[in-house]
mmCIF file of C-alpha atoms in Angstrom:
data_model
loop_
_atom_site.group_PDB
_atom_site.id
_atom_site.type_symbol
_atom_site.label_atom_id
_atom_site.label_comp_id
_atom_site.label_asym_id
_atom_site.label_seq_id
_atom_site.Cartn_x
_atom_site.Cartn_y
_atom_site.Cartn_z
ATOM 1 C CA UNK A 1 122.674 84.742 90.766
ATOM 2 C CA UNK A 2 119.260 85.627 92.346
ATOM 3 C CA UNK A 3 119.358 89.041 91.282
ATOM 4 C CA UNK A 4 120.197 88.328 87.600
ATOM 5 C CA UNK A 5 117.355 86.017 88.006
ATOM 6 C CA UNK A 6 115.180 88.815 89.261
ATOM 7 C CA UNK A 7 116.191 91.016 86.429
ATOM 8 C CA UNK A 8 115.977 88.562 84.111
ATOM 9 C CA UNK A 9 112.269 88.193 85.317
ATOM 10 C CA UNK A 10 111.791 91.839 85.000
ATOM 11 C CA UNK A 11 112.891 92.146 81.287
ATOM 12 C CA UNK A 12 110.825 88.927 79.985
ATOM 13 C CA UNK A 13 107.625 90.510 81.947
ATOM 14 C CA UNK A 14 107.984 93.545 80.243
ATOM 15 C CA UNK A 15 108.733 92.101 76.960
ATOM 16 C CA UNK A 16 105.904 90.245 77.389
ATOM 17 C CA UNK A 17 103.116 92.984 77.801
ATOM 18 C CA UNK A 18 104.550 94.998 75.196
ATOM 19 C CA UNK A 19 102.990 93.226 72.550
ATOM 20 C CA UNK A 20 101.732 95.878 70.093
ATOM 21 C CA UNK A 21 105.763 97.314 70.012
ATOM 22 C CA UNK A 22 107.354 93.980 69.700
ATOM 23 C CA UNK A 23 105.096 91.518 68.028
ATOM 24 C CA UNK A 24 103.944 88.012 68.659
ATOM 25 C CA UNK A 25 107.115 86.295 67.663
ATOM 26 C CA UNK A 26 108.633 88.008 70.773
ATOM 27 C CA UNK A 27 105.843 87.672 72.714
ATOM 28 C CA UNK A 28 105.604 84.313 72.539
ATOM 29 C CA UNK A 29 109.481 83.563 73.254
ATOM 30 C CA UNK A 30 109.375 86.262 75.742
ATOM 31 C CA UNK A 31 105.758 84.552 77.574
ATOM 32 C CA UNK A 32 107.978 80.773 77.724
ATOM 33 C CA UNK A 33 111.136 82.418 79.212
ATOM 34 C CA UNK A 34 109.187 84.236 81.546
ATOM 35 C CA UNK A 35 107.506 80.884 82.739
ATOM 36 C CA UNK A 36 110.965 79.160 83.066
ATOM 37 C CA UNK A 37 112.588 81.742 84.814
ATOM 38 C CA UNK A 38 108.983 82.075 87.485
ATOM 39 C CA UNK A 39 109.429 77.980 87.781
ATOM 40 C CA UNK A 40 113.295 78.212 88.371
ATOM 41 C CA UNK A 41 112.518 81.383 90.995
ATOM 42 C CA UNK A 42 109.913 79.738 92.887
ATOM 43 C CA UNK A 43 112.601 76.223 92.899
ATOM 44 C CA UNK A 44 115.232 78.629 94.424
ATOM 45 C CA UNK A 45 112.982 80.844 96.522
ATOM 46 C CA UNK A 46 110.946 77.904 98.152
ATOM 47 C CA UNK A 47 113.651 76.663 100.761
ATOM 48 C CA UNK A 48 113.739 80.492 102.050
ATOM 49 C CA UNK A 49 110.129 80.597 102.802
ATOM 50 C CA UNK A 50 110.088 77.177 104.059
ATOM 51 C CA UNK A 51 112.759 77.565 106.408
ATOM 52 C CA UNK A 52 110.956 81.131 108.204
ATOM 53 C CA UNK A 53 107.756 79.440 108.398
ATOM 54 C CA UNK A 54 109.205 76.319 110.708
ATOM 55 C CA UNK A 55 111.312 78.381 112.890
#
């Protein structure tokens, strides 16, 4: 799951800053996947980090 998640991240970032190829159309639904996927990484990530930093 997390490294789908991770690739998934991957593939929207670099849809993202390829603007000039792709367009704005796929820019823009590239820019709000990327932000759900970062918000839905950082849910899933967060109890790792929090866990190392009280023990």
């Amino acid at each position: 799951m997390k490294r789908v998640l991770n690739y998934s991240l991957a593939i929207s970032f670099i849809l993202t800053i390829m603007v000039p190829i792709t367009g704005i159309i796929v820019h823009k639904l590239a820019s709000t996947l990327f932000l759900v996927l970062a918000l839905i990484h950082v849910f899933l990530y967060r109890k790792r980090l929090d866990y190392k930093q009280c023990h």
